[in-house]
Coordinates of C-alpha atoms and ligand atoms in Angstrom, one line a residue:
M45 CA -27.6 -3.0 -35.8
L46 CA -25.8 -0.7 -33.4
L47 CA -22.8 -0.7 -35.8
G48 CA -25.0 0.2 -38.7
V49 CA -26.5 3.2 -36.9
L50 CA -23.1 4.4 -35.7
Y51 CA -21.6 4.3 -39.2
R52 CA -24.2 6.9 -40.3
L53 CA -23.6 9.3 -37.4
P54 CA -21.1 12.2 -37.4
L55 CA -17.9 11.3 -35.6
A56 CA -18.6 13.5 -32.5
V57 CA -22.1 12.0 -32.0
A58 CA -20.8 8.5 -32.5
R59 CA -18.1 9.1 -29.9
A60 CA -20.6 10.5 -27.4
V61 CA -22.8 7.3 -27.9
L62 CA -19.8 5.1 -27.4
V63 CA -18.6 6.8 -24.2
A64 CA -22.2 6.5 -22.8
L65 CA -22.3 2.8 -23.6
R66 CA -18.7 2.0 -22.7
G67 CA -19.6 -0.1 -19.6
R68 CA -22.1 -2.2 -21.5
L69 CA -19.7 -2.7 -24.5
C70 CA -17.0 -3.8 -22.0
A71 CA -19.3 -6.4 -20.7
L72 CA -20.2 -7.5 -24.2
C73 CA -16.5 -7.7 -25.1
W74 CA -16.0 -10.0 -22.1
S75 CA -18.8 -12.3 -23.0
L76 CA -17.1 -12.7 -26.5
A77 CA -13.6 -13.0 -25.1
P78 CA -13.4 -16.8 -25.2
L79 CA -14.3 -16.7 -29.0
S80 CA -11.7 -14.3 -30.2
R81 CA -9.2 -11.7 -29.1
P82 CA -11.1 -8.4 -28.5
L83 CA -10.3 -5.9 -31.3
S84 CA -9.6 -3.2 -28.8
L85 CA -6.6 -4.9 -27.3
P86 CA -3.2 -3.7 -28.7
L87 CA -0.7 -6.3 -29.8
P88 CA 2.8 -5.9 -28.4
G89 CA 4.8 -3.7 -30.8
W90 CA 1.7 -2.1 -32.3
R91 CA 0.0 1.2 -31.5
R92 CA -3.5 2.4 -32.0
V93 CA -3.9 5.4 -34.4
S94 CA -7.7 5.7 -34.5
T95 CA -9.1 8.7 -32.6
L96 CA -12.1 6.8 -31.2
S97 CA -12.2 5.0 -27.9
P98 CA -10.5 1.6 -27.9
V99 CA -13.9 -0.1 -27.5
S100 CA -15.0 1.3 -30.8
P101 CA -17.0 -1.2 -32.8
V102 CA -15.9 0.4 -36.1
G103 CA -12.5 -1.0 -35.3
P104 CA -9.4 0.9 -34.1
R105 CA -6.6 1.2 -36.6
W106 CA -3.2 -0.1 -35.6
E107 CA 0.3 0.6 -36.9
R108 CA 3.8 -0.7 -36.1
D109 CA 5.4 1.1 -33.3
D110 CA 8.8 2.0 -34.7
D111 CA 10.2 3.3 -31.4
D112 CA 9.3 0.1 -29.8
E113 CA 12.9 -0.6 -28.8
A114 CA 12.2 1.3 -25.6
S115 CA 8.9 -0.4 -24.9
L116 CA 8.6 -1.9 -21.4
T117 CA 6.7 -4.9 -20.1
P118 CA 4.3 -4.1 -17.2
T119 CA 5.3 -7.3 -15.4
S120 CA 4.2 -5.9 -12.0
V121 CA 1.5 -3.3 -11.6
N122 CA 0.2 -1.4 -8.6
Y123 CA -3.4 -0.4 -9.3
H124 CA -4.5 2.4 -7.0
F125 CA -8.2 2.1 -7.9
T126 CA -9.4 4.5 -5.2
R127 CA -8.0 7.5 -3.4
Q128 CA -10.6 7.4 -0.6
C129 CA -9.4 6.2 2.8
N130 CA -10.8 6.1 6.3
Y131 CA -7.4 7.0 7.8
K132 CA -5.6 10.3 7.7
C133 CA -1.9 9.4 7.8
G134 CA 0.1 12.7 7.7
F135 CA 2.6 11.4 5.2
C136 CA 0.1 9.7 2.8
F137 CA 1.4 10.1 -0.8
H138 CA -1.8 9.0 -2.6
T139 CA -4.4 11.3 -1.1
A140 CA -8.1 11.7 -1.6
K141 CA -7.9 14.2 -4.5
T142 CA -10.8 12.5 -6.3
S143 CA -13.6 10.1 -5.3
F144 CA -13.6 8.5 -8.8
V145 CA -13.6 4.7 -9.2
L146 CA -13.9 3.0 -12.5
P147 CA -17.0 0.9 -13.1
L148 CA -16.1 -2.8 -12.4
E149 CA -16.3 -4.0 -16.0
E150 CA -14.0 -1.2 -17.3
A151 CA -11.5 -2.0 -14.5
K152 CA -11.6 -5.7 -15.6
M153 CA -11.1 -4.7 -19.2
G154 CA -8.0 -2.6 -18.3
L155 CA -6.6 -5.5 -16.3
A156 CA -7.1 -7.9 -19.2
M157 CA -5.2 -5.4 -21.5
L158 CA -2.4 -5.4 -19.0
K159 CA -2.3 -9.2 -18.9
E160 CA -2.1 -9.1 -22.7
A161 CA 0.9 -6.8 -22.5
G162 CA 2.7 -9.1 -20.1
M163 CA 1.5 -8.4 -16.6
E164 CA 2.2 -11.2 -14.1
K165 CA 1.8 -9.5 -10.8
I166 CA -1.1 -7.2 -9.8
N167 CA -1.3 -5.3 -6.5
F168 CA -4.5 -3.5 -5.5
S169 CA -4.0 -0.5 -3.4
G170 CA -5.5 2.9 -2.6
G171 CA -6.6 4.8 -0.7
E172 CA -8.1 2.0 1.3
P173 CA -9.1 -0.9 -1.1
F174 CA -11.7 -2.3 1.3
L175 CA -13.7 1.0 1.5
Q176 CA -15.3 0.6 -2.0
D177 CA -18.5 -1.4 -1.7
R178 CA -17.4 -2.9 1.6
G179 CA -14.6 -4.9 0.0
E180 CA -16.8 -6.4 -2.7
F181 CA -15.2 -4.3 -5.4
V182 CA -11.6 -5.4 -4.6
G183 CA -12.9 -9.0 -4.0
K184 CA -14.4 -9.2 -7.4
L185 CA -11.2 -7.8 -9.0
V186 CA -9.0 -10.3 -7.1
Q187 CA -11.3 -13.2 -8.2
F188 CA -11.2 -12.0 -11.8
C189 CA -7.4 -11.7 -11.8
K190 CA -6.8 -15.2 -10.3
Q191 CA -9.7 -17.1 -11.9
D192 CA -10.1 -15.5 -15.4
L193 CA -6.7 -14.0 -16.0
K194 CA -4.8 -16.7 -14.1
L195 CA -2.1 -14.2 -12.8
P196 CA 0.6 -15.9 -10.8
S197 CA 0.5 -13.2 -8.1
V198 CA -2.5 -11.2 -6.8
S199 CA -2.1 -9.1 -3.8
I200 CA -3.7 -6.2 -1.8
V201 CA -2.1 -3.5 0.4
S202 CA -4.6 -2.3 3.0
N203 CA -4.6 -0.6 6.4
G204 CA -6.5 -3.6 7.6
S205 CA -9.2 -1.8 9.6
L206 CA -12.2 -2.8 7.4
I207 CA -11.4 -6.4 6.6
R208 CA -13.8 -9.0 8.0
E209 CA -13.6 -12.8 8.2
R210 CA -16.5 -13.2 5.8
W211 CA -14.3 -11.5 3.1
F212 CA -11.7 -14.2 3.5
K213 CA -14.4 -16.9 3.3
K214 CA -15.7 -15.5 0.0
Y215 CA -12.5 -14.3 -1.7
G216 CA -9.5 -15.6 0.3
E217 CA -8.9 -18.5 -2.2
Y218 CA -8.2 -16.0 -5.0
L219 CA -5.7 -13.8 -3.0
D220 CA -2.0 -14.7 -2.8
I221 CA -0.7 -12.0 -0.5
L222 CA -2.2 -9.5 1.9
A223 CA 0.1 -6.7 3.0
I224 CA -1.1 -4.6 6.0
S225 CA 0.3 -1.2 6.8
C226 CA 1.7 -0.9 10.4
D227 CA 4.1 1.8 11.3
S228 CA 4.2 1.4 15.1
F229 CA 3.4 -1.1 17.8
D230 CA 2.7 1.8 20.2
E231 CA -1.0 2.8 19.7
N232 CA -0.2 6.4 20.8
V233 CA 2.3 6.7 17.9
N234 CA -0.3 5.3 15.5
V235 CA -2.7 8.0 16.6
L236 CA 0.0 10.7 16.1
I237 CA 0.7 9.4 12.6
G238 CA -3.0 9.4 11.7
R239 CA -3.7 5.7 11.8
G240 CA -5.8 5.8 14.9
Q241 CA -9.0 3.7 14.9
G242 CA -11.0 5.3 17.7
K243 CA -11.8 2.6 20.2
K244 CA -10.2 -0.2 18.0
N245 CA -6.6 -1.0 18.4
H246 CA -4.5 -1.2 15.2
V247 CA -2.0 -3.7 16.7
E248 CA -4.7 -6.0 18.0
N249 CA -6.4 -5.9 14.6
L250 CA -3.0 -6.8 13.0
H251 CA -2.8 -10.1 15.0
K252 CA -6.4 -11.0 14.1
L253 CA -5.6 -10.5 10.4
R254 CA -2.4 -12.5 10.7
Q255 CA -4.5 -15.4 12.1
W256 CA -7.0 -15.2 9.3
C257 CA -4.2 -15.2 6.7
R258 CA -3.0 -18.5 8.3
E259 CA -6.4 -20.1 8.3
Y260 CA -7.3 -19.1 4.7
A261 CA -3.8 -19.7 3.2
V262 CA -3.0 -16.1 2.2
A263 CA 0.7 -15.0 2.6
F264 CA 0.9 -12.2 5.1
K265 CA 3.1 -9.1 4.7
I266 CA 3.7 -6.0 6.8
N267 CA 4.5 -2.5 5.3
S268 CA 6.0 0.2 7.5
V269 CA 6.7 3.8 6.7
I270 CA 9.6 5.0 8.8
N271 CA 9.2 8.6 9.8
R272 CA 10.0 11.2 12.5
F273 CA 7.5 9.5 15.0
N274 CA 8.7 5.9 14.8
V275 CA 12.3 6.2 13.7
E276 CA 13.6 5.4 17.2
E277 CA 11.3 2.4 17.7
D278 CA 12.6 -1.1 18.2
M279 CA 10.1 -3.5 16.4
N280 CA 12.2 -6.6 16.5
E281 CA 10.1 -8.7 18.9
Q282 CA 6.7 -7.8 17.5
I283 CA 7.7 -8.4 13.9
K284 CA 9.3 -11.8 14.8
A285 CA 6.1 -12.8 16.7
L286 CA 3.9 -11.9 13.7
N287 CA 6.3 -13.7 11.4
P288 CA 5.3 -12.1 8.0
V289 CA 6.7 -13.5 4.8
R290 CA 8.1 -10.1 4.1
W291 CA 8.4 -6.8 6.1
K292 CA 8.7 -3.9 3.7
V293 CA 10.3 -0.9 5.3
F294 CA 9.8 2.4 3.4
Q295 CA 11.5 5.7 4.0
C296 CA 9.0 8.5 4.3
L297 CA 8.7 10.1 0.8
L298 CA 7.7 13.6 -0.3
I299 CA 5.6 13.8 -3.5
E300 CA 4.9 17.3 -4.8
G301 CA 1.1 17.9 -5.0
E302 CA 0.3 14.9 -2.8
N303 CA 1.9 15.4 0.6
S304 CA 4.1 18.4 -0.2
G305 CA 3.7 21.8 -1.8
E306 CA 0.8 24.3 -2.2
D307 CA -1.9 22.2 -3.8
A308 CA -1.2 19.1 -1.6
L309 CA -3.8 17.7 0.9
R310 CA -1.0 16.7 3.4
E311 CA 2.1 18.4 4.7
A312 CA 4.5 15.5 5.2
E313 CA 7.6 17.7 5.8
R314 CA 7.4 17.2 9.5
F315 CA 7.5 13.4 9.0
V316 CA 10.6 13.3 6.9
I317 CA 13.8 11.6 8.1
S318 CA 17.4 11.7 6.8
D319 CA 19.0 8.8 4.9
E320 CA 21.3 8.3 7.9
E321 CA 18.3 8.0 10.3
F322 CA 16.7 5.5 7.9
E323 CA 20.0 3.5 7.8
Q324 CA 20.1 3.5 11.6
F325 CA 16.6 2.0 11.8
L326 CA 17.6 -0.7 9.3
D327 CA 20.7 -1.5 11.3
R328 CA 18.7 -1.9 14.5
H329 CA 16.5 -4.5 12.7
K330 CA 19.3 -6.2 10.7
D331 CA 18.4 -9.6 12.4
V332 CA 14.9 -9.7 11.0
S333 CA 15.5 -11.9 7.9
C334 CA 12.3 -10.9 6.1
L335 CA 13.1 -7.2 6.1
V336 CA 13.2 -5.6 2.7
P337 CA 14.2 -1.9 2.7
E338 CA 12.8 0.6 0.2
S339 CA 14.7 3.9 0.1
N340 CA 13.3 7.0 -1.6
Q341 CA 15.3 6.5 -4.8
K342 CA 14.1 2.9 -5.2
M343 CA 10.5 3.9 -4.6
R344 CA 10.5 6.7 -7.1
D345 CA 11.8 4.6 -10.0
S346 CA 10.8 1.1 -9.5
Y347 CA 7.0 1.1 -9.1
L348 CA 4.7 0.9 -12.0
I349 CA 1.7 2.9 -10.6
L350 CA -1.7 2.9 -12.2
D351 CA -4.2 5.5 -10.8
E352 CA -8.0 5.4 -10.5
Y353 CA -8.4 6.4 -14.2
M354 CA -5.9 3.6 -15.3
R355 CA -3.3 6.2 -16.1
F356 CA 0.4 5.4 -15.3
L357 CA 2.0 7.9 -12.9
N358 CA 5.5 9.1 -13.5
C359 CA 7.0 9.9 -10.1
R360 CA 10.5 10.6 -11.4
N361 CA 10.4 14.4 -11.0
G362 CA 9.2 14.3 -7.4
R363 CA 5.5 14.7 -8.4
K364 CA 3.1 12.4 -10.1
E365 CA 2.7 13.1 -13.8
P366 CA -0.1 11.0 -15.4
S367 CA 0.0 9.4 -18.8
K368 CA -3.2 8.9 -20.8
S369 CA -5.5 6.1 -19.7
I370 CA -4.6 2.7 -21.0
L371 CA -8.4 2.4 -21.8
D372 CA -8.0 5.2 -24.3
V373 CA -4.5 4.7 -25.8
G374 CA -3.6 1.1 -25.0
V375 CA -0.9 -0.1 -22.6
E376 CA 2.1 0.3 -24.9
A377 CA 1.5 4.0 -25.5
A378 CA 0.6 4.8 -21.9
I379 CA 3.6 3.0 -20.4
K380 CA 6.1 5.2 -22.2
F381 CA 5.1 8.1 -20.0
S382 CA 5.4 6.1 -16.8
G383 CA 9.1 6.8 -15.9
F384 CA 9.4 3.2 -14.8
D385 CA 12.9 1.9 -14.5
E386 CA 12.9 -1.8 -15.3
M387 CA 16.5 -2.3 -14.1
M388 CA 15.6 -0.7 -10.7
F389 CA 12.5 -3.0 -10.5
L390 CA 14.7 -6.1 -11.1
K391 CA 17.3 -4.8 -8.6
R392 CA 14.7 -4.6 -5.8
G393 CA 13.7 -8.2 -6.3
G394 CA 10.6 -7.4 -8.2
K395 CA 10.6 -10.7 -10.0
L396 CA 9.7 -12.6 -6.8
F397 CA 6.2 -14.2 -6.9
C398 CA 4.3 -15.5 -4.0
N399 CA 5.3 -19.0 -4.9
D400 CA 8.8 -18.0 -3.9
Y401 CA 7.7 -17.7 -0.3
S402 CA 5.1 -20.5 -0.5
K403 CA 1.5 -19.5 0.0
V404 CA 0.7 -21.8 2.8
Ligands
SF4_198 S1 -3.9 4.2 5.3 FE1 -2.7 4.5 3.4 S2 -4.0 5.4 1.9 FE2 -5.0 5.7 4.0 S3 -4.3 7.7 4.6 FE3 -2.9 6.2 5.5 S4 -1.2 6.1 3.9 FE4 -3.0 7.1 2.9

């Protein structure tokens, strides 16, 4: 009946109705998913030419994408679904510029579109992913990606401060990898950086999370951003004691409009270190076998980043330029704006799945 009414409405009115009902239509789409492929999902090599939303019941039109030679597969996606965070790290390069978070059903629909387009790895990031709905939002997305989409690798990057054991009890079985940010084992340095937790100790919390990861069979990773305040630190003993499956070491990165420049919420210039200083830090930790370094160049080109509106962000020009949302134009069209370098992704070992370092 809804279709019949919509056919008789002028285009602008029909579109307004559809936008208002988008959440419900997404849910309906999901309930029918086992019966047939949703009409709104683009086929690889095709693009949508209708001007209506992709959830349009009047049916989007598709045509062959002739410049498809350059099309990319979104094998591994970092979905920054929120920009809100309870920390204030001075170098943060995904700052709280909006408080927008997609409704859960729309986020699920976008993830299903990415799976259709070839996604195998999803990483949920922020902001702080456990801030939204006390971790329930990210928990439900993790469950959906593992149980419904059957993705080989589902991971979260978090500052770890809001994760409770009851979350592991409920959602731990659907999560492959948990990466916790830790830049220093000296609490005073953490406070200087902006990762202070008041009375709570970031390092003590890290050990607690490490233990829960063991108990609930989630692979444990550590991410560290090397900057002016921790570049001299020797972390060998602490990292070896925590024994993560991977220790990702990032060089502090400037992104215009995020942590650098006039309209930015952070001024990260005072955190920046030279390439030589970064190399010296790596050299000091060369005996840590799980260390994986990420220089500025690698970071700019090799991450497929999806923001809170499900727009790909192109970081190539030193600032984040958004594509259109995959919910509006489909994955194929959006990804062409992403600036993603598939070769760089492969070079940094981006094809590794959690099975490679065994989940247990
Ligand atoms: S914990 Fe992460 S998201 Fe939060 S302020 Fe620090 S760098 Fe930014």
